[in-house]
mmCIF file of C-alpha atoms and ligand atoms in Angstrom:
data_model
loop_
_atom_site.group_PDB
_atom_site.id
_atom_site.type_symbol
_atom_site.label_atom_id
_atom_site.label_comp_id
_atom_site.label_asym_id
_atom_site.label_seq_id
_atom_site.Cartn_x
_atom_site.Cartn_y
_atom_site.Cartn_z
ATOM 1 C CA UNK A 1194 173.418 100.884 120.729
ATOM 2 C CA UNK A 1195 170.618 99.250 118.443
ATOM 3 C CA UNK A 1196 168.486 101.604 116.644
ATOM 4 C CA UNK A 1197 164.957 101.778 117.391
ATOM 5 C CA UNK A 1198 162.362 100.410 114.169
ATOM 6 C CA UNK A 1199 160.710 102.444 111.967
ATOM 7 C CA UNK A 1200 157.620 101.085 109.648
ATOM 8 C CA UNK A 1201 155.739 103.087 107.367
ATOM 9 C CA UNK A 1202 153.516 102.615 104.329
ATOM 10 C CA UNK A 1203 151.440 104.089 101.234
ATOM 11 C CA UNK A 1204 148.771 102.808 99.513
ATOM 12 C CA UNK A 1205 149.657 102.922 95.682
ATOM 13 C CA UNK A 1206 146.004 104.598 94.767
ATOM 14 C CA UNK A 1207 146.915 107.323 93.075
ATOM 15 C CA UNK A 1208 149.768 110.115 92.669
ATOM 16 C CA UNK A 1209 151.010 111.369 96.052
ATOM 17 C CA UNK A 1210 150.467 114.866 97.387
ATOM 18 C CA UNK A 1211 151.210 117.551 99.607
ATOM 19 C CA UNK A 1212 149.209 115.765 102.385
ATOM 20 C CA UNK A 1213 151.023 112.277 102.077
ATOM 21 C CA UNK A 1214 154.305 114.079 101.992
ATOM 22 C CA UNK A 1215 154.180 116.586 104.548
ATOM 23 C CA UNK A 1216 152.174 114.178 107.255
ATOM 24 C CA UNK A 1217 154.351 111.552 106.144
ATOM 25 C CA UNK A 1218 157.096 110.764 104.029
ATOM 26 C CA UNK A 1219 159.260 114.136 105.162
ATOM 27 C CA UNK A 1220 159.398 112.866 108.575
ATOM 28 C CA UNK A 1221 160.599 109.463 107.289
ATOM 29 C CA UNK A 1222 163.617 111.077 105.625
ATOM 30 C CA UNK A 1223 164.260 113.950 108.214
ATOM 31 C CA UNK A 1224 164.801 110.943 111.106
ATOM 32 C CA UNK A 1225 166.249 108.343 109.321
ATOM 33 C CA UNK A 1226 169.205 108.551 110.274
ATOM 34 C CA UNK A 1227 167.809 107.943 113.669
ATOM 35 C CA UNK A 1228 166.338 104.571 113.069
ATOM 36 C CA UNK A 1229 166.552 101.073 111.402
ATOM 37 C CA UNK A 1230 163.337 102.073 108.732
ATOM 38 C CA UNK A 1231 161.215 99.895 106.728
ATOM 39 C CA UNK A 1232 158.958 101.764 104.176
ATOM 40 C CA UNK A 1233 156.646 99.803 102.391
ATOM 41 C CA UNK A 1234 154.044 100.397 99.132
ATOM 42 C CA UNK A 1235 151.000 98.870 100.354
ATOM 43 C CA UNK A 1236 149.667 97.328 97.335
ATOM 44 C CA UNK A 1237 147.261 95.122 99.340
ATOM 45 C CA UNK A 1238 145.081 98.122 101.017
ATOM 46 C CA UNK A 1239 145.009 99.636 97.688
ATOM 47 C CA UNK A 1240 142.838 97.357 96.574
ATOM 48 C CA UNK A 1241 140.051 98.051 99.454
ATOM 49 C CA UNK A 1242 138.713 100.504 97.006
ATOM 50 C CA UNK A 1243 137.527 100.170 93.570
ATOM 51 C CA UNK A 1244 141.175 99.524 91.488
ATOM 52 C CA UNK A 1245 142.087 98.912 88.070
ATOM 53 C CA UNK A 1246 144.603 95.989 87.530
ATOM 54 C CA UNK A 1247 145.758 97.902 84.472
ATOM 55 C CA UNK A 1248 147.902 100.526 86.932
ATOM 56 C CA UNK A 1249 148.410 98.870 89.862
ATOM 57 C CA UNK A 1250 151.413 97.361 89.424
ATOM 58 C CA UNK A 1251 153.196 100.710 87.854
ATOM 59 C CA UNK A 1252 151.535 102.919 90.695
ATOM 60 C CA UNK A 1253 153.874 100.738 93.051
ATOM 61 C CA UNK A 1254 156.554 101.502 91.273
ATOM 62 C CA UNK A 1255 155.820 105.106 91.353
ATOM 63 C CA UNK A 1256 154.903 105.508 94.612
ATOM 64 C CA UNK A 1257 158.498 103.282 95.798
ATOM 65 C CA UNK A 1258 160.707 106.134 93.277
ATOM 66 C CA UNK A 1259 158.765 108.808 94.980
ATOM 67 C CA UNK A 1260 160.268 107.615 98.354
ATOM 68 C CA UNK A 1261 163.635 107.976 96.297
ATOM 69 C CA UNK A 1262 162.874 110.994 95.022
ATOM 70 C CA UNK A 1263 161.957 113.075 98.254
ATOM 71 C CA UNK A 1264 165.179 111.723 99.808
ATOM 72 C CA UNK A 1265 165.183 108.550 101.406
ATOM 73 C CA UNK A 1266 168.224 106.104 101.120
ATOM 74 C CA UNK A 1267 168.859 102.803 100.648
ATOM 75 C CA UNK A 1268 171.553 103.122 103.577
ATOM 76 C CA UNK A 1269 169.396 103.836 106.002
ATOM 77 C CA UNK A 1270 165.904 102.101 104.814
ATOM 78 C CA UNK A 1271 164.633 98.847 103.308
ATOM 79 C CA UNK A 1272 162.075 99.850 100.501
ATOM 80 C CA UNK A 1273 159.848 97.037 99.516
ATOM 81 C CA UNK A 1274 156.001 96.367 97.947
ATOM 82 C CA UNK A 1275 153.915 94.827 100.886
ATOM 83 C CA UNK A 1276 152.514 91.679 98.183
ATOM 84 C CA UNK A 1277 155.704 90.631 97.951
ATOM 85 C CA UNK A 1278 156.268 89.243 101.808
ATOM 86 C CA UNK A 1279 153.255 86.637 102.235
ATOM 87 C CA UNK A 1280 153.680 86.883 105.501
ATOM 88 C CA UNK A 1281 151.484 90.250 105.479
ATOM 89 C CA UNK A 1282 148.377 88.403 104.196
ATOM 90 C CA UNK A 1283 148.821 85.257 106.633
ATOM 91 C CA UNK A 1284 149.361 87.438 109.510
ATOM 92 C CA UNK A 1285 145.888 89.462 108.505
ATOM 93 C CA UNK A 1286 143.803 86.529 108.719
ATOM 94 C CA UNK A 1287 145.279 85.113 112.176
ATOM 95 C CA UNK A 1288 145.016 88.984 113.798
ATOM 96 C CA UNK A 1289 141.387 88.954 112.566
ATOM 97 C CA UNK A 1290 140.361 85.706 114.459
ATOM 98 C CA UNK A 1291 141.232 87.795 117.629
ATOM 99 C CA UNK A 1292 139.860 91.064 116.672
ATOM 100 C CA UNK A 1293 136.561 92.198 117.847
ATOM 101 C CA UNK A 1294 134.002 92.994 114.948
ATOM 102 C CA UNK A 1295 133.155 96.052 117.242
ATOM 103 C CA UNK A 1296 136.239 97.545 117.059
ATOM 104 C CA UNK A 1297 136.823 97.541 113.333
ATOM 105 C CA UNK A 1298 132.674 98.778 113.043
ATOM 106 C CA UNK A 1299 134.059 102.252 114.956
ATOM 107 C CA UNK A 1300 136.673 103.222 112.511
ATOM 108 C CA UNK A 1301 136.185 106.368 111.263
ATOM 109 C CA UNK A 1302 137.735 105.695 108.027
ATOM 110 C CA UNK A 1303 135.804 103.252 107.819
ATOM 111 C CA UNK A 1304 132.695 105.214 108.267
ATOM 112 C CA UNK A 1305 133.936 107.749 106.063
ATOM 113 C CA UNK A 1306 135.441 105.155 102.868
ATOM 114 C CA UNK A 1307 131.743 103.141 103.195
ATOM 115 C CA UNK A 1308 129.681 106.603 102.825
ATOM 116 C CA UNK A 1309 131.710 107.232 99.695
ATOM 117 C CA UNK A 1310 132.288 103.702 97.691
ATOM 118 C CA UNK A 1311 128.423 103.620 98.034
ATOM 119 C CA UNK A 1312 127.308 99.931 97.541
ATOM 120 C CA UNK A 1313 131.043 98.691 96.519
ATOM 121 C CA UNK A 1314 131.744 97.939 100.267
ATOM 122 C CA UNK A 1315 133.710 95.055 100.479
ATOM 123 C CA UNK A 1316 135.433 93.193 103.446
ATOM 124 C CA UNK A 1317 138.637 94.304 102.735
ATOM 125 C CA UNK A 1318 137.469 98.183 103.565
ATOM 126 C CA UNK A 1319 136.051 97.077 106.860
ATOM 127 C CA UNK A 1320 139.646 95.151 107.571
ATOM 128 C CA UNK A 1321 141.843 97.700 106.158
ATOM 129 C CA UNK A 1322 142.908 98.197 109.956
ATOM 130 C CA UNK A 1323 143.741 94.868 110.596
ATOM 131 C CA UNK A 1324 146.060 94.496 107.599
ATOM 132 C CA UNK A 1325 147.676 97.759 108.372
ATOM 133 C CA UNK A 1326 148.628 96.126 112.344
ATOM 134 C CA UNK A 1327 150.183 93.065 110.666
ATOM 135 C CA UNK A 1328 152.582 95.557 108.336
ATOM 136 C CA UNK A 1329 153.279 96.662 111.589
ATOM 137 C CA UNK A 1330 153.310 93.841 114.173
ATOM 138 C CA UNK A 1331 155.780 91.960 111.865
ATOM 139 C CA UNK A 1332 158.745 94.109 112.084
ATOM 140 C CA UNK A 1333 157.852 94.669 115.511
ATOM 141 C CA UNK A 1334 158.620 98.615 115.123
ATOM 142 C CA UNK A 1335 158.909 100.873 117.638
ATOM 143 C CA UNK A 1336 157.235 103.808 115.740
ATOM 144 C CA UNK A 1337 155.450 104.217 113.339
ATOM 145 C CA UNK A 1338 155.117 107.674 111.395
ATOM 146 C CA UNK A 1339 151.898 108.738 110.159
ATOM 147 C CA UNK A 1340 149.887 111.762 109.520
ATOM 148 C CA UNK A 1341 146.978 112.449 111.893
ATOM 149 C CA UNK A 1342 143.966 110.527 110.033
ATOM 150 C CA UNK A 1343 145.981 107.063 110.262
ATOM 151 C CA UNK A 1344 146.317 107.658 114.392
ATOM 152 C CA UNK A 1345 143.398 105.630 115.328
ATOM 153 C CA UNK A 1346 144.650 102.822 112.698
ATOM 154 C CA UNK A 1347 147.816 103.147 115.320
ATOM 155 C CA UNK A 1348 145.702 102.736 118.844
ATOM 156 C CA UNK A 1349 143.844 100.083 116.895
ATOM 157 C CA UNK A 1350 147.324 98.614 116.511
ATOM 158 C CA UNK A 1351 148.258 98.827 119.971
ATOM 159 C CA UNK A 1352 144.950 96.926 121.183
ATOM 160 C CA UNK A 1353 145.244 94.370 118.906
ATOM 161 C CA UNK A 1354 149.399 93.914 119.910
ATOM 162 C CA UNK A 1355 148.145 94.048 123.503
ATOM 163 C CA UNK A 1356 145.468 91.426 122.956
ATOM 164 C CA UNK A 1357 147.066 88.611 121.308
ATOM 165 C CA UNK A 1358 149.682 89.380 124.282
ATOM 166 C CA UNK A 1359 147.761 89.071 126.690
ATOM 167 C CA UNK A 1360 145.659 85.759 125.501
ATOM 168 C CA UNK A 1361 148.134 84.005 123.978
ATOM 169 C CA UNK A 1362 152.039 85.208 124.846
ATOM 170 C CA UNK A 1363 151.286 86.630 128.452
ATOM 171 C CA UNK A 1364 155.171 85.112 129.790
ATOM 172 C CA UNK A 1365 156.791 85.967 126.570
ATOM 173 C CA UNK A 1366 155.112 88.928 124.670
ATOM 174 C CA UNK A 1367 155.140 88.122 120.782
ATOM 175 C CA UNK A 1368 154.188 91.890 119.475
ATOM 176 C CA UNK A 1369 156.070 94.728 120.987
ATOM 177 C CA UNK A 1370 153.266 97.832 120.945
ATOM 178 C CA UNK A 1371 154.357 100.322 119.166
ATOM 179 C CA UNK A 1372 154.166 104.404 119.307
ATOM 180 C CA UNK A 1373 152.699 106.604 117.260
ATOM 181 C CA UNK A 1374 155.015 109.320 115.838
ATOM 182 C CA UNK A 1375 152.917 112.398 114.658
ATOM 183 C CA UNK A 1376 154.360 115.733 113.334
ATOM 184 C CA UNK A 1377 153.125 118.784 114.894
ATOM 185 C CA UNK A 1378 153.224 120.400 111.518
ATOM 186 C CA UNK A 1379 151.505 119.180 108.728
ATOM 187 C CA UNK A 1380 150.053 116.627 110.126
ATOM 188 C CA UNK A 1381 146.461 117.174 108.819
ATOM 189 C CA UNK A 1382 146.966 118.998 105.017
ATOM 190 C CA UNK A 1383 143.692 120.384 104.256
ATOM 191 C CA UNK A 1384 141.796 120.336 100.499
ATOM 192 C CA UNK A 1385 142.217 123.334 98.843
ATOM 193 C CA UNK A 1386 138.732 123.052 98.040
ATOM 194 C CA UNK A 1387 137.490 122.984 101.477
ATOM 195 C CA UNK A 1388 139.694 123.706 104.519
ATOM 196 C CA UNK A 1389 137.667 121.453 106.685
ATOM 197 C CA UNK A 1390 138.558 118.101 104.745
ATOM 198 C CA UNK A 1391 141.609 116.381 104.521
ATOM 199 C CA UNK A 1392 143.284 116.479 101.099
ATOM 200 C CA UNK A 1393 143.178 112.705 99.821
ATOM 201 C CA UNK A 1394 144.033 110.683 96.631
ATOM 202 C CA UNK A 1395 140.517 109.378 96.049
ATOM 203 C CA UNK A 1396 139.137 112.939 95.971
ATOM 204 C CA UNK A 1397 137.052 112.892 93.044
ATOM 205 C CA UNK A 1398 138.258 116.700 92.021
ATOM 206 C CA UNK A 1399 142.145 116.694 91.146
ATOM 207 C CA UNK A 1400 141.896 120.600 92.066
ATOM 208 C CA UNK A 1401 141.137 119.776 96.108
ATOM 209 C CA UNK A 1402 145.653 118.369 95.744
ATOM 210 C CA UNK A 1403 148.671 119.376 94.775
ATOM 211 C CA UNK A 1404 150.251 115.692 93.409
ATOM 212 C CA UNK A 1405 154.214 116.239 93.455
ATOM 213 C CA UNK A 1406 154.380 115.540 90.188
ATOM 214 C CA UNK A 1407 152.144 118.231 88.874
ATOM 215 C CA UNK A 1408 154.103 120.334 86.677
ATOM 216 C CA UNK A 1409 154.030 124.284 87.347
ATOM 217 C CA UNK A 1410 151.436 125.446 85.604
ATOM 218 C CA UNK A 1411 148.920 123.185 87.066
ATOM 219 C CA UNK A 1412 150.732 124.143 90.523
ATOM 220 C CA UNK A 1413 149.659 127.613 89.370
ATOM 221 C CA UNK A 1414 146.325 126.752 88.516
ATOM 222 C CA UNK A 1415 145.273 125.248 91.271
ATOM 223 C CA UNK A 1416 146.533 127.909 94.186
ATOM 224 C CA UNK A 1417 145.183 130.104 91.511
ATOM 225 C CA UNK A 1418 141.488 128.617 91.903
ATOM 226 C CA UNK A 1419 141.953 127.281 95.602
ATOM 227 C CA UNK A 1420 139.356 128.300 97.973
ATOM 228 C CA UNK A 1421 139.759 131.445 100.062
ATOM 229 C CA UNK A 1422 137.478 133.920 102.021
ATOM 230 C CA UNK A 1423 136.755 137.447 101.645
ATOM 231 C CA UNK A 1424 139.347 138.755 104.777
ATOM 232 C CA UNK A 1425 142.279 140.672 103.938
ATOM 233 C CA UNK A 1426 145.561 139.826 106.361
ATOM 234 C CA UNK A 1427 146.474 136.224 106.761
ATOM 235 C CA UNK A 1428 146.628 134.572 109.999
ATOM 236 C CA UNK A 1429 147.356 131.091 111.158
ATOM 237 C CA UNK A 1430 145.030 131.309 114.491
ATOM 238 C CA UNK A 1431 141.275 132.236 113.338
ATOM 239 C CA UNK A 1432 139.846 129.258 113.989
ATOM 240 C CA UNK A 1433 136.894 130.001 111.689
ATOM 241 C CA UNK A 1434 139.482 130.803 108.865
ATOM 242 C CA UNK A 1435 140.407 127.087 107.660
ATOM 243 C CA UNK A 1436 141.325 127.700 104.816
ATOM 244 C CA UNK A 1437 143.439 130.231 105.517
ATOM 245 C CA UNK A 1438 145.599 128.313 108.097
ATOM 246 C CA UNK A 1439 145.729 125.775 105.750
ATOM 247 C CA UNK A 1440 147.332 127.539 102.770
ATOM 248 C CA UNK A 1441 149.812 129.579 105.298
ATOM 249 C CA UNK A 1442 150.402 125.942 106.965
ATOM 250 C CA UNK A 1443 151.399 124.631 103.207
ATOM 251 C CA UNK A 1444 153.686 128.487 102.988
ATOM 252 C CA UNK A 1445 155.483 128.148 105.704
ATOM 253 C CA UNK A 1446 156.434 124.212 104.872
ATOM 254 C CA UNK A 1447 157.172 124.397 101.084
ATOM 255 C CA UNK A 1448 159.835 127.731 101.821
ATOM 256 C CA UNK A 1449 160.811 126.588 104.733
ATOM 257 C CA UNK A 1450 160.845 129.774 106.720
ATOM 258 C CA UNK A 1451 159.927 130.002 110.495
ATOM 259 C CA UNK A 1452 156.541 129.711 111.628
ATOM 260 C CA UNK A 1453 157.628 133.337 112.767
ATOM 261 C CA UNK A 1454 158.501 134.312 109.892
ATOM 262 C CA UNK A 1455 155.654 133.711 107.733
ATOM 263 C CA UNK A 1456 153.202 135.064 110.164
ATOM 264 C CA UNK A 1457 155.137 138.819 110.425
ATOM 265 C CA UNK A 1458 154.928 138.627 106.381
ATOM 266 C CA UNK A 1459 151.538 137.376 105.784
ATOM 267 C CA UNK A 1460 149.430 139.575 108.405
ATOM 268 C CA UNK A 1461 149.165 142.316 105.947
ATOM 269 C CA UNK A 1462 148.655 140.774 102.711
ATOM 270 C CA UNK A 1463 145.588 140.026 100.556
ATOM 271 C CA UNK A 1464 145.336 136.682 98.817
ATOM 272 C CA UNK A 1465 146.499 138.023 95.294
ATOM 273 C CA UNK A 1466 149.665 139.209 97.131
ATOM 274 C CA UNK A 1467 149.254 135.668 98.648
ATOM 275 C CA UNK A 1468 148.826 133.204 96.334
ATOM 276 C CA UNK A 1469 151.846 133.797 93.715
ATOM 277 C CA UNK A 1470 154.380 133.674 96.786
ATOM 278 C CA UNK A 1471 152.877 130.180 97.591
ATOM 279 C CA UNK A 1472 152.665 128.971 94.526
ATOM 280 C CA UNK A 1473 156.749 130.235 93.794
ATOM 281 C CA UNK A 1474 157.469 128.677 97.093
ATOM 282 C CA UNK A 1475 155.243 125.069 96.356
ATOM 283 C CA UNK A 1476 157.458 124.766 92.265
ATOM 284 C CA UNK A 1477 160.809 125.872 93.670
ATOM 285 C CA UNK A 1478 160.296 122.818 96.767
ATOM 286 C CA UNK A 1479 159.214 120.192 94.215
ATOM 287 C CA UNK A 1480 161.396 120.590 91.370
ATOM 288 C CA UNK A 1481 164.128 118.916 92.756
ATOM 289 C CA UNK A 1482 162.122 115.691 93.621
ATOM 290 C CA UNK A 1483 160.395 115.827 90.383
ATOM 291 C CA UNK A 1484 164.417 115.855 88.495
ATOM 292 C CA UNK A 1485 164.962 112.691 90.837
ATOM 293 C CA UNK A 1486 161.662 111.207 90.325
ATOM 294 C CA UNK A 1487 162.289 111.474 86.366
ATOM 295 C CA UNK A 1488 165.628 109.640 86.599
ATOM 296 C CA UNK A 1489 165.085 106.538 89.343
ATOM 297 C CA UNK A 1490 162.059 105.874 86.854
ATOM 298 C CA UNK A 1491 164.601 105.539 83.397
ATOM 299 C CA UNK A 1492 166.504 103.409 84.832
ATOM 300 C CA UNK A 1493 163.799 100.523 86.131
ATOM 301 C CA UNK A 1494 166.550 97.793 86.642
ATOM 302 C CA UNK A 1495 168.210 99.457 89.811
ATOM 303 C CA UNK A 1496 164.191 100.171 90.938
ATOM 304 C CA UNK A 1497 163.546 96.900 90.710
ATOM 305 C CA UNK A 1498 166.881 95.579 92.513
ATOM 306 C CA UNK A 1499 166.430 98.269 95.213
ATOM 307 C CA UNK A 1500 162.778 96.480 95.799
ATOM 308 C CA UNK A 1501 164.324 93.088 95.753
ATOM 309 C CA UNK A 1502 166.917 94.221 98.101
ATOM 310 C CA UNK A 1503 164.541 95.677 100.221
ATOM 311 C CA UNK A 1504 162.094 92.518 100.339
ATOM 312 C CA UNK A 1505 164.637 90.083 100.978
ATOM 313 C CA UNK A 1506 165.613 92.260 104.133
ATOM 314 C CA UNK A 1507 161.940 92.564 105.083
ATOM 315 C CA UNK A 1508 160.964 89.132 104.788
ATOM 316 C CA UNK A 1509 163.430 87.336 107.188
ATOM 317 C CA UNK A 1510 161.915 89.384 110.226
ATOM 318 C CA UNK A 1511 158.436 89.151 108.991
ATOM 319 C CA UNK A 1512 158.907 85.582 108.744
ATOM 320 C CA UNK A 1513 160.490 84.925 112.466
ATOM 321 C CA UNK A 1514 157.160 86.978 113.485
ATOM 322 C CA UNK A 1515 155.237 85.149 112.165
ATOM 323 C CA UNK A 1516 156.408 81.381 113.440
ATOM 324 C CA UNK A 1517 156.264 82.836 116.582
ATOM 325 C CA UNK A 1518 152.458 84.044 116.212
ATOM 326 C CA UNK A 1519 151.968 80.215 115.287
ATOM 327 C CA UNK A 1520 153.919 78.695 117.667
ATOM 328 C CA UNK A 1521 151.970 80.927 120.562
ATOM 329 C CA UNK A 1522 148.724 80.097 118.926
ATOM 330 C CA UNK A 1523 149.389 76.426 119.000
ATOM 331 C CA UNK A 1524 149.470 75.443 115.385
ATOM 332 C CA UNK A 1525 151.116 72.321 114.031
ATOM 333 C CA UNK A 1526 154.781 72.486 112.368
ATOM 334 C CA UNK A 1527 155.219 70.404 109.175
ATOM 335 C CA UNK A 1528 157.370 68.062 109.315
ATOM 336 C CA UNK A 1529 157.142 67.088 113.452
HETATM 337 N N1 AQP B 3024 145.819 115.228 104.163
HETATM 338 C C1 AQP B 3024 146.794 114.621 104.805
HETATM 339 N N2 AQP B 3024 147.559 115.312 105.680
HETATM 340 C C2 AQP B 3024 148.584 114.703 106.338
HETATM 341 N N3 AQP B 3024 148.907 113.403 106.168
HETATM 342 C C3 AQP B 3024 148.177 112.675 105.305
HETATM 343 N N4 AQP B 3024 148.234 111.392 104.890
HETATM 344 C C4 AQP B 3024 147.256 111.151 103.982
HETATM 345 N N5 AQP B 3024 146.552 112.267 103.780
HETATM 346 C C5 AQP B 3024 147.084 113.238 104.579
HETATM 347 C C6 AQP B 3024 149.213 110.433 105.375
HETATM 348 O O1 AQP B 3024 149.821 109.828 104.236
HETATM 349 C C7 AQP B 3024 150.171 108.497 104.566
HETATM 350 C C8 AQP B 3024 149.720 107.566 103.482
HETATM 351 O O2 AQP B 3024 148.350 107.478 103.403
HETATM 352 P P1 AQP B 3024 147.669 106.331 102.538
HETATM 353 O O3 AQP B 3024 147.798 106.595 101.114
HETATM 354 O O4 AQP B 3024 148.165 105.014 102.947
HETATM 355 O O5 AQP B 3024 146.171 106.405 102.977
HETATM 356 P P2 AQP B 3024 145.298 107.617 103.381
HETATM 357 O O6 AQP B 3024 145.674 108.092 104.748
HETATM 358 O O7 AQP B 3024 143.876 107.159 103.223
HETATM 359 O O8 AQP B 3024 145.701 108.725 102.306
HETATM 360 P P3 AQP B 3024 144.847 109.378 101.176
HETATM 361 O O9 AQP B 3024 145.690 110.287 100.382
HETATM 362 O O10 AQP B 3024 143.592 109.961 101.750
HETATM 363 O O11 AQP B 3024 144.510 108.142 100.247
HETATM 364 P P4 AQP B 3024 143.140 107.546 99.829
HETATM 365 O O12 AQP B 3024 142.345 108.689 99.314
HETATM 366 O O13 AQP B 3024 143.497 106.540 98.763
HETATM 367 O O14 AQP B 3024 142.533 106.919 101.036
HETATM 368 C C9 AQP B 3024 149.573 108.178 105.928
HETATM 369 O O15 AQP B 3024 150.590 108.260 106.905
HETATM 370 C C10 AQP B 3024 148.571 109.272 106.119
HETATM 371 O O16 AQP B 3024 148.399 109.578 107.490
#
């Protein structure tokens, strides 16, 4: 039986943490056995935002050993950087000509990313979504994994799939629509500066993340200085606790112990009982993927062949997509 298709991506902005890991990249390697997976570094949304070319180029990098690192393999995935298949940025600008303006206008990140660049909003931010279908609508995957902010990127997806269907490929579908595939756990990783927003890259204070490549004392400091409330015994449901469920959310993922588990030996504590078994349990699940990290990066020559491996797989799918996309929207083909 053919395996279903995975597709997946980060944006090389900055180090990863807890959020992108836990809402993301752990349920690429816990199910890929399962699929046929395609994980991508998407260079091309990272530069939506204010970049510098300086680091972009070695924040790929990083970001395609950190898929390494936390355990995916090159039997089971292609790994490759999204500017290096064309076909992304060709596909973009043919999606857009059948997008609605209105749709992209109610994106909440988009909302969200505008309020905070300030003036520096540029088209890209506001087509972000658009870019992100064609990643997926070229390897026509089944599912696509994703923490819970990127799920209206995913319906946006679908629509846009179900679209160009319908207007231009109604007796032979070009995009199969693909499903969403959100963790129950994890799927929203809090700031540890404020348990109502999401932890992110571009937040401005490196003390709202935990990066996985933050060594142990700054692990320490920054549980150390997270924010907390005044209650003593920790729960996971008081609703007005975020914070609280947050941190025993991060607990019970980094030691791996029952949901269960954690809540019997949290109820009673206080949050200096708290905080050092979190932060024991958050060094102890890292170090191993900061000992791989440190070696796929000293040896750049097998990163670089993995990536070339992985592109070359990539691009001979994206590229039947996207002849078909032409062919259905009625373009000429050199040479006929
Ligand atoms: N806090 C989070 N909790 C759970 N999942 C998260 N993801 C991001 N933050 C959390 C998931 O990580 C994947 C990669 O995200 P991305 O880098 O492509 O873009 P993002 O969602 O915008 O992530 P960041 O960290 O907030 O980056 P910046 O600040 O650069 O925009 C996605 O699957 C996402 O759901």
């Amino acid at each position: 039986m053919t395996k279903k298709r995975v597709l997946s991506g980060i944006q090389p902005t900055g180090n990863l943490h807890l959020g992108n890991y836990l809402g993301s990249i752990r349920n690429w390697v816990e199910h890929q056995q399962d699929y046929e997976n395609y994980f991508c570094v998407v260079d091309l949304h990272a530069i939506t935002a204010p970049h510098d070319p300086q680091t972009l180029a070695e924040n790929s990098y990083t970001i395609a050993a950190l898929y390494l690192a936390c355990g995916i393999s090159v039997e089971h995935a292609s790994i490759f950087i999204q500017s290096h298949i064309p076909a992304h940025s060709e596909l973009t600008w043919l999606l857009n000509c059948v997008t609605p303006l209105n749709w992209l206008q109610d994106m909440i990140q988009f909302k969200e990313k505008a309020i905070k660049q300030g003036e520096n909003v540029n088209m890209g931010l506001l087509d972000y979504p658009v870019l992100m279908a064609a990643d997926i609508l070229l390897y026509q995957a089944d599912k696509v994994p994703v923490g819970e902010d990127q799920k209206q990127h995913l319906e946006l997806t679908r629509d846009i799939a179900a679209r160009f269907n319908h207007q231009f490929a109604k007796k032979n579908p070009v995009f199969k629509v693909p499903q969403a595939l959100i963790q129950t756990d994890g799927a929203r990783i809090m700031s540890l500066t404020d348990g109502t927003r999401k932890m992110s890259k571009s937040d401005s204070s490196d003390l709202s993340r935990i990066n996985l490549l933050d060594s142990p004392e700054l692990i320490q400091k920054k549980i150390k200085k997270c924010k907390t409330d005044l209650e003593r015994g920790l729960t996971f449901e008081s609703i007005d606790r975020p914070e609280c469920r947050n941190l025993l959310t991060l607990y019970m993922l980094m030691s791996g112990k029952p949901k269960e588990t954690v809540a019997i030996e949290c109820q009673d504590l206080g949050w200096g009982q708290f905080k050092p078994l979190l932060t024991e349990a958050t060094i102890e699940h890292l170090r191993p993927i900061q000992a791989k990290y440190q070696a796929v990066m000293t040896d750049r020559t097998y990163l670089e062949s993995i990536l070339s491996d992985g592109k070359n797989q990539a691009e001979s799918i994206a590229n039947r997509t996207l002849t078909e996309v032409k062919a259905a929207l009625g373009f000429s083909v050199p040479g006929t």
